[in-house]
PDB file of C-alpha atoms in Angstrom:
ATOM      1  CA  MET A   1     -11.859  30.530  20.056  1.00  0.00           C
ATOM      2  CA  HIS A   2      -9.437  31.477  17.421  1.00  0.00           C
ATOM      3  CA  ILE A   3      -9.611  28.867  14.637  1.00  0.00           C
ATOM      4  CA  LEU A   4      -6.563  28.412  12.248  1.00  0.00           C
ATOM      5  CA  VAL A   5      -7.481  26.471   9.250  1.00  0.00           C
ATOM      6  CA  ILE A   6      -4.546  25.390   7.088  1.00  0.00           C
ATOM      7  CA  ASP A   7      -5.314  25.065   3.433  1.00  0.00           C
ATOM      8  CA  GLY A   8      -9.049  25.140   3.939  1.00  0.00           C
ATOM      9  CA  ASN A   9     -10.233  27.897   1.618  1.00  0.00           C
ATOM     10  CA  HIS A  10     -12.216  25.680  -0.417  1.00  0.00           C
ATOM     11  CA  VAL A  11     -14.402  24.843   2.708  1.00  0.00           C
ATOM     12  CA  GLU A  12     -14.114  28.272   4.263  1.00  0.00           C
ATOM     13  CA  ALA A  13     -18.071  28.803   3.847  1.00  0.00           C
ATOM     14  CA  GLU A  14     -18.583  25.343   5.479  1.00  0.00           C
ATOM     15  CA  PHE A  15     -16.211  26.121   8.415  1.00  0.00           C
ATOM     16  CA  ARG A  16     -18.022  29.540   9.151  1.00  0.00           C
ATOM     17  CA  GLN A  17     -21.442  27.899   8.847  1.00  0.00           C
ATOM     18  CA  LYS A  18     -20.383  24.973  11.052  1.00  0.00           C
ATOM     19  CA  PHE A  19     -18.754  26.723  14.035  1.00  0.00           C
ATOM     20  CA  GLY A  20     -20.500  30.348  13.548  1.00  0.00           C
ATOM     21  CA  PRO A  21     -19.650  33.900  13.839  1.00  0.00           C
ATOM     22  CA  THR A  22     -18.682  33.835  17.519  1.00  0.00           C
ATOM     23  CA  HIS A  23     -15.247  32.486  16.621  1.00  0.00           C
ATOM     24  CA  GLU A  24     -12.205  34.171  15.107  1.00  0.00           C
ATOM     25  CA  TYR A  25     -11.120  32.621  11.877  1.00  0.00           C
ATOM     26  CA  THR A  26      -7.570  32.462  10.093  1.00  0.00           C
ATOM     27  CA  PHE A  27      -7.385  30.746   6.742  1.00  0.00           C
ATOM     28  CA  PHE A  28      -3.561  30.103   6.032  1.00  0.00           C
ATOM     29  CA  ARG A  29      -3.203  29.252   2.418  1.00  0.00           C
ATOM     30  CA  ILE A  30       0.305  27.664   1.853  1.00  0.00           C
ATOM     31  CA  SER A  31       0.446  28.360  -2.024  1.00  0.00           C
ATOM     32  CA  GLU A  32       0.059  32.155  -1.358  1.00  0.00           C
ATOM     33  CA  VAL A  33       3.326  32.449   0.751  1.00  0.00           C
ATOM     34  CA  ALA A  34       6.134  33.766  -1.513  1.00  0.00           C
ATOM     35  CA  THR A  35       9.213  32.121   0.345  1.00  0.00           C
ATOM     36  CA  TYR A  36      10.127  29.357   2.578  1.00  0.00           C
ATOM     37  CA  ASP A  37      11.214  31.769   5.291  1.00  0.00           C
ATOM     38  CA  ASP A  38       8.033  33.710   4.951  1.00  0.00           C
ATOM     39  CA  PHE A  39       6.134  30.570   5.072  1.00  0.00           C
ATOM     40  CA  ASN A  40       7.625  29.598   8.346  1.00  0.00           C
ATOM     41  CA  GLN A  41       7.324  33.038   9.990  1.00  0.00           C
ATOM     42  CA  GLN A  42       3.669  33.422   9.051  1.00  0.00           C
ATOM     43  CA  LEU A  43       2.699  29.950  10.178  1.00  0.00           C
ATOM     44  CA  GLU A  44       4.501  30.195  13.426  1.00  0.00           C
ATOM     45  CA  ALA A  45       2.773  33.520  14.199  1.00  0.00           C
ATOM     46  CA  CYS A  46      -0.608  31.894  13.289  1.00  0.00           C
ATOM     47  CA  LEU A  47       0.046  28.803  15.473  1.00  0.00           C
ATOM     48  CA  ILE A  48       0.875  31.206  18.513  1.00  0.00           C
ATOM     49  CA  ALA A  49      -2.169  33.162  18.140  1.00  0.00           C
ATOM     50  CA  CYS A  50      -4.724  30.415  17.715  1.00  0.00           C
ATOM     51  CA  ASN A  51      -6.612  28.070  20.007  1.00  0.00           C
ATOM     52  CA  VAL A  52      -7.260  25.150  17.743  1.00  0.00           C
ATOM     53  CA  VAL A  53      -5.951  24.002  14.240  1.00  0.00           C
ATOM     54  CA  PHE A  54      -7.814  22.382  11.390  1.00  0.00           C
ATOM     55  CA  ASP A  55      -5.302  21.103   9.071  1.00  0.00           C
ATOM     56  CA  LEU A  56      -6.564  19.897   5.658  1.00  0.00           C
ATOM     57  CA  PRO A  57      -3.334  18.941   4.102  1.00  0.00           C
ATOM     58  CA  GLY A  58      -2.913  16.459   7.054  1.00  0.00           C
ATOM     59  CA  LEU A  59       0.114  17.412   9.226  1.00  0.00           C
ATOM     60  CA  LEU A  60       2.237  17.962   5.913  1.00  0.00           C
ATOM     61  CA  HIS A  61       3.565  21.199   7.098  1.00  0.00           C
ATOM     62  CA  LEU A  62       3.129  20.618  10.866  1.00  0.00           C
ATOM     63  CA  GLN A  63       5.399  17.559  11.437  1.00  0.00           C
ATOM     64  CA  ASN A  64       8.433  18.080  13.553  1.00  0.00           C
ATOM     65  CA  ARG A  65       7.499  21.464  14.569  1.00  0.00           C
ATOM     66  CA  LYS A  66       7.357  22.730  18.293  1.00  0.00           C
ATOM     67  CA  LEU A  67       3.730  23.743  18.811  1.00  0.00           C
ATOM     68  CA  PRO A  68       2.253  25.463  21.685  1.00  0.00           C
ATOM     69  CA  SER A  69       1.540  23.103  24.645  1.00  0.00           C
ATOM     70  CA  LEU A  70      -1.606  20.991  24.286  1.00  0.00           C
ATOM     71  CA  LEU A  71      -2.712  22.784  21.266  1.00  0.00           C
ATOM     72  CA  PRO A  72      -5.483  20.673  19.703  1.00  0.00           C
ATOM     73  CA  VAL A  73      -4.701  19.892  15.926  1.00  0.00           C
ATOM     74  CA  PHE A  74      -7.512  18.213  13.783  1.00  0.00           C
ATOM     75  CA  GLN A  75      -6.081  16.411  10.827  1.00  0.00           C
ATOM     76  CA  GLU A  76      -8.136  15.779   7.718  1.00  0.00           C
ATOM     77  CA  MET A  77      -8.241  12.092   7.663  1.00  0.00           C
ATOM     78  CA  SER A  78     -10.525  11.213   4.717  1.00  0.00           C
ATOM     79  CA  GLY A  79      -7.756  10.050   2.418  1.00  0.00           C
ATOM     80  CA  ALA A  80      -4.946   8.838   4.680  1.00  0.00           C
ATOM     81  CA  ALA A  81      -4.110   6.374   7.431  1.00  0.00           C
ATOM     82  CA  ASN A  82      -2.308   7.671  10.580  1.00  0.00           C
ATOM     83  CA  SER A  83      -2.381   5.985  13.848  1.00  0.00           C
ATOM     84  CA  SER A  84      -0.195   8.199  15.972  1.00  0.00           C
ATOM     85  CA  SER A  85       0.810  11.853  15.952  1.00  0.00           C
ATOM     86  CA  THR A  86       4.247  13.208  15.291  1.00  0.00           C
ATOM     87  CA  LEU A  87       3.484  16.680  16.545  1.00  0.00           C
ATOM     88  CA  SER A  88       5.322  17.685  19.746  1.00  0.00           C
ATOM     89  CA  SER A  89       3.500  19.146  22.612  1.00  0.00           C
ATOM     90  CA  SER A  90       0.193  18.992  20.562  1.00  0.00           C
ATOM     91  CA  VAL A  91      -3.046  16.935  21.041  1.00  0.00           C
ATOM     92  CA  CYS A  92      -4.035  15.373  17.661  1.00  0.00           C
ATOM     93  CA  PHE A  93      -7.205  14.211  16.317  1.00  0.00           C
ATOM     94  CA  GLY A  94      -8.472  12.965  12.855  1.00  0.00           C
ATOM     95  CA  PHE A  95     -11.607  14.625  11.315  1.00  0.00           C
ATOM     96  CA  CYS A  96     -13.616  14.532   8.246  1.00  0.00           C
ATOM     97  CA  GLY A  97     -13.132  17.910   6.273  1.00  0.00           C
ATOM     98  CA  LEU A  98     -14.255  16.998   2.822  1.00  0.00           C
ATOM     99  CA  PRO A  99     -16.710  19.645   1.040  1.00  0.00           C
ATOM    100  CA  THR A 100     -20.337  18.973   1.755  1.00  0.00           C
ATOM    101  CA  LEU A 101     -19.445  16.832   4.823  1.00  0.00           C
ATOM    102  CA  LEU A 102     -18.172  19.227   7.276  1.00  0.00           C
ATOM    103  CA  ASN A 103     -21.084  21.423   8.007  1.00  0.00           C
ATOM    104  CA  ARG A 104     -23.338  18.639   9.786  1.00  0.00           C
ATOM    105  CA  ALA A 105     -24.727  18.246  13.043  1.00  0.00           C
ATOM    106  CA  LEU A 106     -21.742  15.947  14.384  1.00  0.00           C
ATOM    107  CA  LEU A 107     -18.187  16.359  13.855  1.00  0.00           C
ATOM    108  CA  GLU A 108     -16.861  13.370  12.637  1.00  0.00           C
ATOM    109  CA  VAL A 109     -13.448  12.606  14.438  1.00  0.00           C
ATOM    110  CA  SER A 110     -11.018   9.914  15.393  1.00  0.00           C
ATOM    111  CA  LEU A 111      -8.710   9.394  18.291  1.00  0.00           C
ATOM    112  CA  TYR A 112      -5.093   8.493  18.026  1.00  0.00           C
ATOM    113  CA  ASP A 113      -4.732   8.161  21.838  1.00  0.00           C
ATOM    114  CA  GLU A 114      -7.517   7.132  24.016  1.00  0.00           C
ATOM    115  CA  ALA A 115      -6.188   9.337  26.840  1.00  0.00           C
ATOM    116  CA  ASP A 116      -7.064  12.622  24.726  1.00  0.00           C
ATOM    117  CA  ARG A 117     -10.763  11.735  24.772  1.00  0.00           C
ATOM    118  CA  GLY A 118     -11.477  14.269  27.692  1.00  0.00           C
ATOM    119  CA  LYS A 119      -9.240  16.821  25.576  1.00  0.00           C
ATOM    120  CA  LEU A 120     -11.559  16.387  22.622  1.00  0.00           C
ATOM    121  CA  ALA A 121     -14.748  16.859  24.597  1.00  0.00           C
ATOM    122  CA  GLU A 122     -13.462  20.004  25.991  1.00  0.00           C
ATOM    123  CA  THR A 123     -12.274  21.364  22.564  1.00  0.00           C
ATOM    124  CA  CYS A 124     -15.601  20.311  20.950  1.00  0.00           C
ATOM    125  CA  ALA A 125     -17.621  22.090  23.698  1.00  0.00           C
ATOM    126  CA  ALA A 126     -15.463  25.237  23.217  1.00  0.00           C
ATOM    127  CA  LEU A 127     -16.247  25.074  19.389  1.00  0.00           C
ATOM    128  CA  GLY A 128     -19.938  24.427  20.066  1.00  0.00           C
ATOM    129  CA  THR A 129     -20.449  21.352  18.159  1.00  0.00           C
ATOM    130  CA  ASP A 130     -21.543  17.944  18.945  1.00  0.00           C
ATOM    131  CA  TYR A 131     -19.172  15.072  17.633  1.00  0.00           C
ATOM    132  CA  ARG A 132     -18.986  11.443  16.987  1.00  0.00           C
ATOM    133  CA  VAL A 133     -15.724   9.474  17.572  1.00  0.00           C
ATOM    134  CA  VAL A 134     -15.171   6.813  14.783  1.00  0.00           C
ATOM    135  CA  GLU A 135     -12.502   4.180  14.110  1.00  0.00           C
ATOM    136  CA  ASP A 136      -9.123   5.661  13.204  1.00  0.00           C
ATOM    137  CA  ARG A 137      -8.799   4.193   9.870  1.00  0.00           C
ATOM    138  CA  VAL A 138      -8.548   5.290   6.056  1.00  0.00           C
ATOM    139  CA  GLY A 139     -11.665   7.063   5.029  1.00  0.00           C
ATOM    140  CA  LEU A 140     -13.374   7.182   8.429  1.00  0.00           C
ATOM    141  CA  VAL A 141     -17.017   6.537   7.899  1.00  0.00           C
ATOM    142  CA  THR A 142     -18.998   8.999   5.834  1.00  0.00           C
ATOM    143  CA  PRO A 143     -16.240   9.505   3.110  1.00  0.00           C
ATOM    144  CA  ARG A 144     -15.741   5.837   2.719  1.00  0.00           C
ATOM    145  CA  VAL A 145     -19.532   5.300   2.287  1.00  0.00           C
ATOM    146  CA  ILE A 146     -20.031   8.326  -0.115  1.00  0.00           C
ATOM    147  CA  CYS A 147     -17.015   7.769  -2.283  1.00  0.00           C
ATOM    148  CA  GLN A 148     -18.022   3.913  -2.571  1.00  0.00           C
ATOM    149  CA  ILE A 149     -21.584   4.937  -3.629  1.00  0.00           C
ATOM    150  CA  ILE A 150     -19.974   7.517  -6.276  1.00  0.00           C
ATOM    151  CA  ASN A 151     -17.607   4.671  -7.329  1.00  0.00           C
ATOM    152  CA  GLU A 152     -20.396   2.106  -7.830  1.00  0.00           C
ATOM    153  CA  ALA A 153     -22.464   4.821  -9.706  1.00  0.00           C
ATOM    154  CA  CYS A 154     -19.399   5.128 -12.215  1.00  0.00           C
ATOM    155  CA  PHE A 155     -19.242   1.439 -12.766  1.00  0.00           C
ATOM    156  CA  THR A 156     -23.105   1.662 -13.517  1.00  0.00           C
ATOM    157  CA  LEU A 157     -22.518   4.506 -15.955  1.00  0.00           C
ATOM    158  CA  GLN A 158     -19.389   2.862 -17.571  1.00  0.00           C
ATOM    159  CA  GLU A 159     -21.487  -0.218 -18.340  1.00  0.00           C
ATOM    160  CA  GLY A 160     -24.267   1.622 -19.834  1.00  0.00           C
ATOM    161  CA  THR A 161     -26.807   0.532 -17.685  1.00  0.00           C
ATOM    162  CA  ALA A 162     -28.275   4.123 -16.971  1.00  0.00           C
ATOM    163  CA  SER A 163     -27.524   7.546 -17.800  1.00  0.00           C
ATOM    164  CA  MET A 164     -25.624   9.898 -15.522  1.00  0.00           C
ATOM    165  CA  GLN A 165     -28.707  12.038 -15.088  1.00  0.00           C
ATOM    166  CA  ASP A 166     -31.007   9.007 -14.334  1.00  0.00           C
ATOM    167  CA  ILE A 167     -28.585   7.675 -11.876  1.00  0.00           C
ATOM    168  CA  ASP A 168     -28.595  10.923 -10.056  1.00  0.00           C
ATOM    169  CA  LEU A 169     -32.225  11.254 -10.180  1.00  0.00           C
ATOM    170  CA  GLY A 170     -32.976   7.838  -8.939  1.00  0.00           C
ATOM    171  CA  MET A 171     -30.513   8.012  -6.072  1.00  0.00           C
ATOM    172  CA  LYS A 172     -32.104  11.431  -4.773  1.00  0.00           C
ATOM    173  CA  LEU A 173     -35.650  10.160  -5.157  1.00  0.00           C
ATOM    174  CA  GLY A 174     -34.892   6.481  -3.762  1.00  0.00           C
ATOM    175  CA  THR A 175     -32.673   7.206  -1.043  1.00  0.00           C
ATOM    176  CA  ASN A 176     -33.647  10.758  -0.216  1.00  0.00           C
ATOM    177  CA  TYR A 177     -29.805  11.780  -0.353  1.00  0.00           C
ATOM    178  CA  PRO A 178     -29.138  15.594  -0.687  1.00  0.00           C
ATOM    179  CA  HIS A 179     -27.261  14.711  -4.152  1.00  0.00           C
ATOM    180  CA  GLY A 180     -27.041  12.208  -6.701  1.00  0.00           C
ATOM    181  CA  PRO A 181     -23.603  10.563  -6.905  1.00  0.00           C
ATOM    182  CA  PHE A 182     -22.348  12.433  -9.788  1.00  0.00           C
ATOM    183  CA  ALA A 183     -23.518  15.837  -8.526  1.00  0.00           C
ATOM    184  CA  TRP A 184     -22.107  14.886  -5.161  1.00  0.00           C
ATOM    185  CA  ALA A 185     -18.627  13.898  -6.786  1.00  0.00           C
ATOM    186  CA  ASN A 186     -18.462  17.296  -8.239  1.00  0.00           C
ATOM    187  CA  ALA A 187     -19.320  19.057  -5.106  1.00  0.00           C
ATOM    188  CA  ILE A 188     -16.641  17.195  -2.974  1.00  0.00           C
ATOM    189  CA  GLY A 189     -14.127  17.358  -5.835  1.00  0.00           C
ATOM    190  CA  VAL A 190     -13.652  14.402  -8.246  1.00  0.00           C
ATOM    191  CA  GLU A 191      -9.979  14.313  -7.320  1.00  0.00           C
ATOM    192  CA  ARG A 192     -10.788  14.144  -3.637  1.00  0.00           C
ATOM    193  CA  VAL A 193     -13.063  11.234  -4.090  1.00  0.00           C
ATOM    194  CA  TYR A 194     -10.514   9.425  -6.237  1.00  0.00           C
ATOM    195  CA  ALA A 195      -8.024   9.991  -3.508  1.00  0.00           C
ATOM    196  CA  VAL A 196     -10.209   8.502  -0.777  1.00  0.00           C
ATOM    197  CA  LEU A 197     -10.904   5.494  -2.755  1.00  0.00           C
ATOM    198  CA  GLU A 198      -7.265   5.005  -3.938  1.00  0.00           C
ATOM    199  CA  ALA A 199      -6.167   5.283  -0.374  1.00  0.00           C
ATOM    200  CA  LEU A 200      -8.784   2.648   0.733  1.00  0.00           C
ATOM    201  CA  TRP A 201      -7.747   0.357  -1.907  1.00  0.00           C
ATOM    202  CA  GLN A 202      -4.007   0.598  -1.137  1.00  0.00           C
ATOM    203  CA  ASP A 203      -4.913   0.136   2.558  1.00  0.00           C
ATOM    204  CA  THR A 204      -7.347  -2.830   2.077  1.00  0.00           C
ATOM    205  CA  HIS A 205      -7.054  -4.225  -1.386  1.00  0.00           C
ATOM    206  CA  ASP A 206     -10.860  -4.749  -0.904  1.00  0.00           C
ATOM    207  CA  GLU A 207     -12.514  -5.039  -4.399  1.00  0.00           C
ATOM    208  CA  ARG A 208     -15.320  -2.772  -3.155  1.00  0.00           C
ATOM    209  CA  TYR A 209     -12.791   0.093  -3.256  1.00  0.00           C
ATOM    210  CA  LYS A 210     -11.160  -0.645  -6.613  1.00  0.00           C
ATOM    211  CA  VAL A 211     -11.380   2.745  -8.551  1.00  0.00           C
ATOM    212  CA  CYS A 212     -13.555   2.490 -11.567  1.00  0.00           C
ATOM    213  CA  PRO A 213     -11.575   3.562 -14.598  1.00  0.00           C
ATOM    214  CA  LEU A 214     -14.241   6.310 -15.576  1.00  0.00           C
ATOM    215  CA  LEU A 215     -13.638   7.912 -12.228  1.00  0.00           C
ATOM    216  CA  LYS A 216     -10.018   7.684 -12.360  1.00  0.00           C
ATOM    217  CA  ARG A 217      -9.923   9.201 -15.754  1.00  0.00           C
ATOM    218  CA  GLN A 218     -12.024  12.201 -14.666  1.00  0.00           C
ATOM    219  CA  ALA A 219      -9.843  12.674 -11.495  1.00  0.00           C
ATOM    220  CA  LEU A 220      -6.465  12.635 -13.602  1.00  0.00           C
ATOM    221  CA  ARG A 221      -7.957  15.110 -16.158  1.00  0.00           C
ATOM    222  CA  GLY A 222      -9.256  17.416 -13.322  1.00  0.00           C
ATOM    223  CA  GLN A 223     -12.601  17.374 -14.998  1.00  0.00           C
ATOM    224  CA  PRO A 224     -16.193  17.352 -13.225  1.00  0.00           C
ATOM    225  CA  PHE A 225     -18.818  15.136 -14.427  1.00  0.00           C
ATOM    226  CA  ALA A 226     -21.183  16.741 -17.085  1.00  0.00           C
ATOM    227  CA  VAL A 227     -24.479  16.528 -14.929  1.00  0.00           C
TER     228      VAL A 227
END
């Protein structure tokens, strides 16, 4: 398959590891296109040539476009809510595309339309990946859980209960997670963690998702944690 990835350069290595070398890849970086006309022409050419789209900005640049008939489009849904697709002629799914969470045995996906379940199975078979359908909601499942753990770790650090290094080491040894919460936040991107939690808070107003001031400060400053 020819896989088009829109604004996914930060997870290019994970895409190639996840789906393997048998596919053709195009990584379309919006910020590198000089003019609006160039953007439209280049994106249209990429869309015509590809068999499947992974859209990391989340349909921002695809809405109201006439796409090839039944083109599967996977929308990154970790920090957004969207119960329906506005893409004409396409078949749209949600997926988890956060760094460190893409290259896993199962592709985490959501359905906008139950009638598209067969197309999802067909597309994932062609991509050579197993998948798991989760509820179509903000944060999906894994991003919601991991970002909540990171947020709680920030509260623990802010309150002076333990050091950043001790929290990371304790979580790795105690839960067998691949990373401690602060190292994981850096790997995902602190700004992305904040965006997921803020979207969850706006969607639910559940106190569990209220962003720790320490995490918010790091995200707004664009600074990783000093682990």
